[in-house]
Tab-separated table of C-alpha atoms in Angstrom:
chain	number	residue	atom	x	y	z
A	27	UNK	CA	44.593	-13.821	-78.023
A	28	UNK	CA	44.653	-17.175	-80.189
A	29	UNK	CA	46.119	-19.922	-77.884
A	30	UNK	CA	48.462	-22.341	-79.888
A	31	UNK	CA	48.874	-26.154	-78.525
A	32	UNK	CA	52.518	-27.618	-77.830
A	33	UNK	CA	52.904	-29.036	-81.704
A	34	UNK	CA	51.851	-25.962	-83.410
A	35	UNK	CA	54.419	-23.421	-81.062
A	36	UNK	CA	56.830	-26.026	-82.009
A	37	UNK	CA	56.350	-25.843	-85.712
A	38	UNK	CA	56.386	-21.772	-85.262
A	39	UNK	CA	59.846	-21.939	-83.729
A	40	UNK	CA	61.198	-23.250	-86.818
A	41	UNK	CA	61.021	-19.870	-88.271
A	42	UNK	CA	63.452	-18.916	-85.553
A	43	UNK	CA	67.015	-18.881	-85.987
A	44	UNK	CA	69.964	-17.897	-83.337
A	45	UNK	CA	73.548	-17.054	-83.227
A	46	UNK	CA	74.964	-16.813	-79.972
A	47	UNK	CA	77.815	-14.820	-78.716
A	48	UNK	CA	78.952	-15.601	-75.012
A	49	UNK	CA	75.566	-14.910	-73.046
A	50	UNK	CA	73.734	-12.970	-75.987
A	51	UNK	CA	71.595	-14.166	-78.662
A	52	UNK	CA	70.324	-12.684	-81.718
A	53	UNK	CA	67.033	-14.567	-82.734
A	54	UNK	CA	65.242	-13.796	-86.266
A	55	UNK	CA	61.799	-14.557	-86.043
A	56	UNK	CA	60.016	-14.852	-89.933
A	57	UNK	CA	56.468	-13.308	-89.259
A	58	UNK	CA	53.624	-13.757	-91.293
A	59	UNK	CA	51.982	-10.853	-89.258
A	60	UNK	CA	54.829	-8.977	-90.006
A	61	UNK	CA	55.100	-9.382	-93.610
A	62	UNK	CA	59.063	-9.440	-92.735
A	63	UNK	CA	61.494	-10.505	-90.410
A	64	UNK	CA	61.714	-9.600	-86.457
A	65	UNK	CA	65.211	-9.661	-85.258
A	66	UNK	CA	65.363	-9.752	-81.756
A	67	UNK	CA	68.895	-9.247	-78.867
A	68	UNK	CA	68.193	-11.160	-76.070
A	69	UNK	CA	71.100	-10.665	-72.927
A	70	UNK	CA	70.694	-13.276	-70.397
A	71	UNK	CA	72.761	-13.304	-66.914
A	72	UNK	CA	75.969	-15.206	-66.752
A	73	UNK	CA	74.168	-17.191	-64.157
A	74	UNK	CA	70.992	-17.835	-66.274
A	75	UNK	CA	68.176	-20.423	-64.819
A	76	UNK	CA	65.011	-21.467	-65.167
A	77	UNK	CA	64.115	-18.872	-62.415
A	78	UNK	CA	65.683	-15.730	-64.432
A	79	UNK	CA	63.200	-12.725	-64.115
A	80	UNK	CA	63.079	-11.307	-67.468
A	81	UNK	CA	62.113	-7.716	-69.004
A	82	UNK	CA	60.903	-6.962	-72.492
A	83	UNK	CA	62.401	-3.635	-73.123
A	84	UNK	CA	60.862	-1.756	-76.326
A	85	UNK	CA	62.738	1.095	-77.978
A	86	UNK	CA	60.801	4.345	-79.528
A	87	UNK	CA	59.891	5.593	-82.477
A	88	UNK	CA	62.543	5.573	-85.234
A	89	UNK	CA	64.297	3.131	-83.493
A	90	UNK	CA	65.127	-0.587	-84.146
A	91	UNK	CA	66.136	-3.990	-82.529
A	92	UNK	CA	70.093	-2.715	-82.052
A	93	UNK	CA	68.863	0.858	-80.304
A	94	UNK	CA	68.908	0.592	-76.481
A	95	UNK	CA	71.864	-2.005	-76.928
A	96	UNK	CA	74.522	0.566	-79.067
A	97	UNK	CA	73.472	3.144	-76.235
A	98	UNK	CA	73.897	1.102	-72.802
A	99	UNK	CA	75.863	-2.363	-71.954
A	100	UNK	CA	73.086	-4.424	-71.753
A	101	UNK	CA	75.003	-7.566	-71.016
A	102	UNK	CA	76.474	-5.587	-67.978
A	103	UNK	CA	72.866	-4.231	-66.747
A	104	UNK	CA	71.801	-8.245	-67.365
A	105	UNK	CA	74.778	-9.338	-65.538
A	106	UNK	CA	74.407	-6.715	-62.470
A	107	UNK	CA	70.722	-6.884	-61.742
A	108	UNK	CA	70.157	-10.618	-62.507
A	109	UNK	CA	67.536	-9.885	-65.605
A	110	UNK	CA	67.216	-11.354	-69.100
A	111	UNK	CA	66.752	-8.510	-71.311
A	112	UNK	CA	64.643	-8.879	-74.788
A	113	UNK	CA	64.676	-6.406	-77.127
A	114	UNK	CA	62.729	-6.854	-80.122
A	115	UNK	CA	62.137	-4.628	-83.280
A	116	UNK	CA	59.333	-2.583	-82.902
A	117	UNK	CA	60.436	-1.060	-86.406
A	118	UNK	CA	60.593	2.716	-87.023
A	119	UNK	CA	56.759	3.490	-87.056
A	120	UNK	CA	54.935	0.909	-85.868
A	121	UNK	CA	53.390	2.242	-82.421
A	122	UNK	CA	53.328	-1.376	-81.015
A	123	UNK	CA	49.534	-1.400	-82.899
A	124	UNK	CA	47.968	-3.432	-85.751
A	125	UNK	CA	48.062	-1.446	-88.876
A	126	UNK	CA	44.714	-0.911	-89.849
A	127	UNK	CA	45.184	-2.253	-93.244
A	128	UNK	CA	45.119	-5.995	-92.699
A	129	UNK	CA	47.865	-6.626	-95.454
A	130	UNK	CA	50.479	-4.494	-93.423
A	131	UNK	CA	52.262	-4.762	-90.475
A	132	UNK	CA	50.025	-6.335	-87.220
A	133	UNK	CA	52.283	-6.033	-84.562
A	134	UNK	CA	50.005	-6.903	-81.559
A	135	UNK	CA	48.956	-10.046	-83.153
A	136	UNK	CA	52.785	-10.897	-83.824
A	137	UNK	CA	53.305	-9.994	-79.949
A	138	UNK	CA	50.119	-12.923	-79.349
A	139	UNK	CA	50.796	-15.259	-81.410
A	140	UNK	CA	54.484	-15.331	-82.384
A	141	UNK	CA	56.881	-13.378	-80.143
A	142	UNK	CA	55.533	-13.981	-76.411
A	143	UNK	CA	54.682	-17.751	-77.093
A	144	UNK	CA	58.015	-18.158	-78.805
A	145	UNK	CA	60.058	-16.161	-76.016
A	146	UNK	CA	57.784	-18.011	-73.262
A	147	UNK	CA	58.887	-21.772	-74.668
A	148	UNK	CA	62.570	-20.952	-75.104
A	149	UNK	CA	63.173	-18.901	-71.819
A	150	UNK	CA	60.398	-20.966	-69.561
A	151	UNK	CA	58.776	-17.729	-69.042
A	152	UNK	CA	56.452	-17.254	-65.991
A	153	UNK	CA	53.993	-14.431	-65.456
A	154	UNK	CA	55.357	-13.793	-61.693
A	155	UNK	CA	58.824	-12.868	-62.944
A	156	UNK	CA	57.737	-11.651	-66.466
A	157	UNK	CA	58.069	-7.884	-66.983
A	158	UNK	CA	57.872	-5.338	-69.707
A	159	UNK	CA	58.651	-1.611	-70.116
A	160	UNK	CA	59.869	0.914	-72.992
A	161	UNK	CA	60.943	4.580	-73.895
A	162	UNK	CA	58.348	6.946	-75.891
A	163	UNK	CA	56.648	5.348	-78.366
A	164	UNK	CA	57.485	1.673	-76.824
A	165	UNK	CA	56.411	3.251	-73.552
A	166	UNK	CA	52.896	3.319	-75.436
A	167	UNK	CA	53.630	-0.419	-76.868
A	168	UNK	CA	54.949	-1.641	-73.355
A	169	UNK	CA	51.577	-0.662	-71.293
A	170	UNK	CA	49.298	-1.728	-74.329
A	171	UNK	CA	50.989	-5.049	-74.915
A	172	UNK	CA	50.557	-5.407	-70.905
A	173	UNK	CA	46.540	-4.569	-71.072
A	174	UNK	CA	46.122	-6.739	-73.991
A	175	UNK	CA	46.707	-9.857	-71.416
A	176	UNK	CA	47.785	-9.348	-67.929
A	177	UNK	CA	48.127	-13.099	-67.575
A	178	UNK	CA	51.741	-12.680	-69.179
A	179	UNK	CA	53.690	-9.931	-67.285
A	180	UNK	CA	53.633	-8.975	-63.322
A	181	UNK	CA	53.177	-5.668	-64.317
A	182	UNK	CA	54.481	-2.801	-67.034
A	183	UNK	CA	56.393	0.573	-67.225
A	184	UNK	CA	56.670	3.449	-69.446
A	185	UNK	CA	59.500	5.778	-69.648
A	186	UNK	CA	58.561	9.089	-71.197
A	187	UNK	CA	55.834	7.379	-73.173
A	188	UNK	CA	53.270	8.724	-75.769
A	189	UNK	CA	50.656	7.640	-73.425
A	190	UNK	CA	48.255	9.933	-74.986
A	191	UNK	CA	48.437	9.303	-78.838
A	192	UNK	CA	46.628	12.331	-80.023
A	193	UNK	CA	49.231	14.519	-78.180
A	194	UNK	CA	52.183	13.654	-80.242
A	195	UNK	CA	52.999	16.040	-82.953
A	196	UNK	CA	54.007	12.914	-85.316
A	197	UNK	CA	50.046	12.328	-85.172
A	198	UNK	CA	49.770	13.066	-88.651
A	199	UNK	CA	52.984	12.733	-89.982
A	200	UNK	CA	53.585	9.678	-89.029
A	201	UNK	CA	50.928	7.460	-86.918
A	202	UNK	CA	48.291	8.069	-89.454
A	203	UNK	CA	49.909	5.600	-91.348
A	204	UNK	CA	49.522	3.031	-88.976
A	205	UNK	CA	45.923	3.730	-87.470
A	206	UNK	CA	44.441	6.631	-90.170
A	207	UNK	CA	43.423	9.842	-88.923
A	208	UNK	CA	39.872	8.767	-86.972
A	209	UNK	CA	40.288	10.745	-83.644
A	210	UNK	CA	38.313	8.821	-81.836
A	211	UNK	CA	39.860	5.289	-83.063
A	212	UNK	CA	43.279	7.151	-81.887
A	213	UNK	CA	41.929	8.033	-78.619
A	214	UNK	CA	40.716	4.422	-78.049
A	215	UNK	CA	43.921	3.290	-78.608
A	216	UNK	CA	45.667	5.581	-76.026
A	217	UNK	CA	46.961	3.844	-72.852
A	218	UNK	CA	45.283	6.375	-70.496
A	219	UNK	CA	41.852	5.410	-72.043
A	220	UNK	CA	42.485	1.640	-72.108
A	221	UNK	CA	44.107	1.463	-68.701
A	222	UNK	CA	40.771	2.634	-67.591
A	223	UNK	CA	38.720	-0.202	-69.025
A	224	UNK	CA	41.442	-3.131	-68.864
A	225	UNK	CA	43.182	-1.979	-65.892
A	226	UNK	CA	40.750	-2.690	-62.918
A	227	UNK	CA	42.000	-5.098	-60.132
A	228	UNK	CA	45.673	-5.193	-60.695
A	229	UNK	CA	47.355	-5.323	-57.636
A	230	UNK	CA	51.170	-4.690	-58.381
A	231	UNK	CA	51.652	-0.999	-59.466
A	232	UNK	CA	52.253	0.191	-63.255
A	233	UNK	CA	56.103	1.736	-63.199
A	234	UNK	CA	55.726	5.606	-65.091
A	235	UNK	CA	58.517	7.557	-65.220
A	236	UNK	CA	59.466	10.699	-67.233
A	237	UNK	CA	61.708	13.686	-66.846
A	238	UNK	CA	59.425	16.727	-65.831
A	239	UNK	CA	61.113	18.900	-68.834
A	240	UNK	CA	60.244	16.129	-71.175
A	241	UNK	CA	57.073	17.357	-73.469
A	242	UNK	CA	55.156	13.821	-72.295
A	243	UNK	CA	55.669	14.333	-69.149
A	244	UNK	CA	51.825	15.546	-69.083
A	245	UNK	CA	51.115	12.223	-70.328
A	246	UNK	CA	52.361	10.750	-67.335
A	247	UNK	CA	50.672	12.724	-64.870
A	248	UNK	CA	47.445	12.313	-66.957
A	249	UNK	CA	47.612	8.763	-67.073
A	250	UNK	CA	48.306	8.305	-63.290
A	251	UNK	CA	45.296	10.193	-62.496
A	252	UNK	CA	42.924	8.074	-64.792
A	253	UNK	CA	45.233	5.150	-62.887
A	254	UNK	CA	43.959	7.043	-59.348
A	255	UNK	CA	40.381	7.925	-60.134
A	256	UNK	CA	39.970	3.783	-60.956
A	257	UNK	CA	42.210	2.753	-58.405
A	258	UNK	CA	44.380	0.939	-60.222
A	259	UNK	CA	48.087	1.024	-58.372
A	260	UNK	CA	51.398	3.082	-59.824
A	261	UNK	CA	54.230	4.414	-59.097
A	262	UNK	CA	54.488	7.569	-60.996
A	263	UNK	CA	58.321	9.304	-60.601
A	264	UNK	CA	58.953	12.666	-62.450
A	265	UNK	CA	62.858	14.218	-62.178
A	266	UNK	CA	64.808	16.136	-64.074
A	267	UNK	CA	65.644	15.092	-67.751
A	268	UNK	CA	64.227	15.424	-71.263
A	269	UNK	CA	63.246	13.222	-74.036
A	270	UNK	CA	67.019	11.954	-73.990
A	271	UNK	CA	68.756	8.723	-74.094
A	272	UNK	CA	70.864	10.431	-71.439
A	273	UNK	CA	67.081	10.359	-69.191
A	274	UNK	CA	66.006	6.627	-70.801
A	275	UNK	CA	69.584	5.203	-69.190
A	276	UNK	CA	68.953	6.473	-66.221
A	277	UNK	CA	65.047	4.997	-66.092
A	278	UNK	CA	65.982	1.875	-66.998
A	279	UNK	CA	68.102	1.383	-63.934
A	280	UNK	CA	65.084	2.765	-61.886
A	281	UNK	CA	62.419	0.478	-63.611
A	282	UNK	CA	64.899	-2.298	-62.914
A	283	UNK	CA	65.112	-1.570	-59.419
A	284	UNK	CA	61.323	-1.351	-58.723
A	285	UNK	CA	60.628	-4.624	-60.890
A	286	UNK	CA	63.440	-6.058	-58.848
A	287	UNK	CA	61.804	-5.086	-55.614
A	288	UNK	CA	58.397	-6.518	-57.054
A	289	UNK	CA	59.657	-9.843	-56.843
A	290	UNK	CA	61.780	-10.007	-53.720
A	291	UNK	CA	58.307	-8.428	-51.608
A	292	UNK	CA	60.161	-5.559	-50.087
A	293	UNK	CA	58.155	-2.526	-49.409
A	294	UNK	CA	56.880	-0.225	-51.957
A	295	UNK	CA	55.249	1.881	-49.494
A	296	UNK	CA	51.891	0.082	-49.414
């Protein structure tokens, strides 16, 4: 991960424009790493301050920056929970990965060099009060972005996450367009492989949820088994539900409740 000085960061912010509507913001980053613009919606609570906790909320495959906000009232959720909610565009099929072709979308480099630094500067983000989670493809993205640099977020979550990349039926038709057909490379980018390598020493639990009728429920169980074997704390919740927006609306409330309990130092059972 590259580190930018303050002057370089302020220069990068010149690519960012904002349209405000109440406590909502629409931010556009003209990104050399993405080779296109990234649109971001930000929902801040009515009483936002420098101490406001923040959640990066990622969408799933075939979605975009507006997905979450068209399904649920994120402004109401932000006001009620006190969390600022940031929803970047992960695009239709980025898998929140760097494309194997450097001339194409480099999403993780975008996070490292543009998205996170600019949001940190704009909203005074602090590791202790910043979280990341997402659904399906976004669950994979949230865990892996967290593992890239655990100094940026307190912890991460996954809702119905594709945590074992080779397991998805999109492997050949869609994911291959991003990371090719090399099975070993695909496995190496999977969250349950990377958590064993990069998750040791974590003290705040990862939050992993899935409907038990979801075809990715076994991904959640396998991921948490790897965490347990490597003494990485986690909270696993399997409950009625399928791979659906109805479930993800429920899961978002669960993740926010747990993240708030972590912030407040409440009893998490250990």
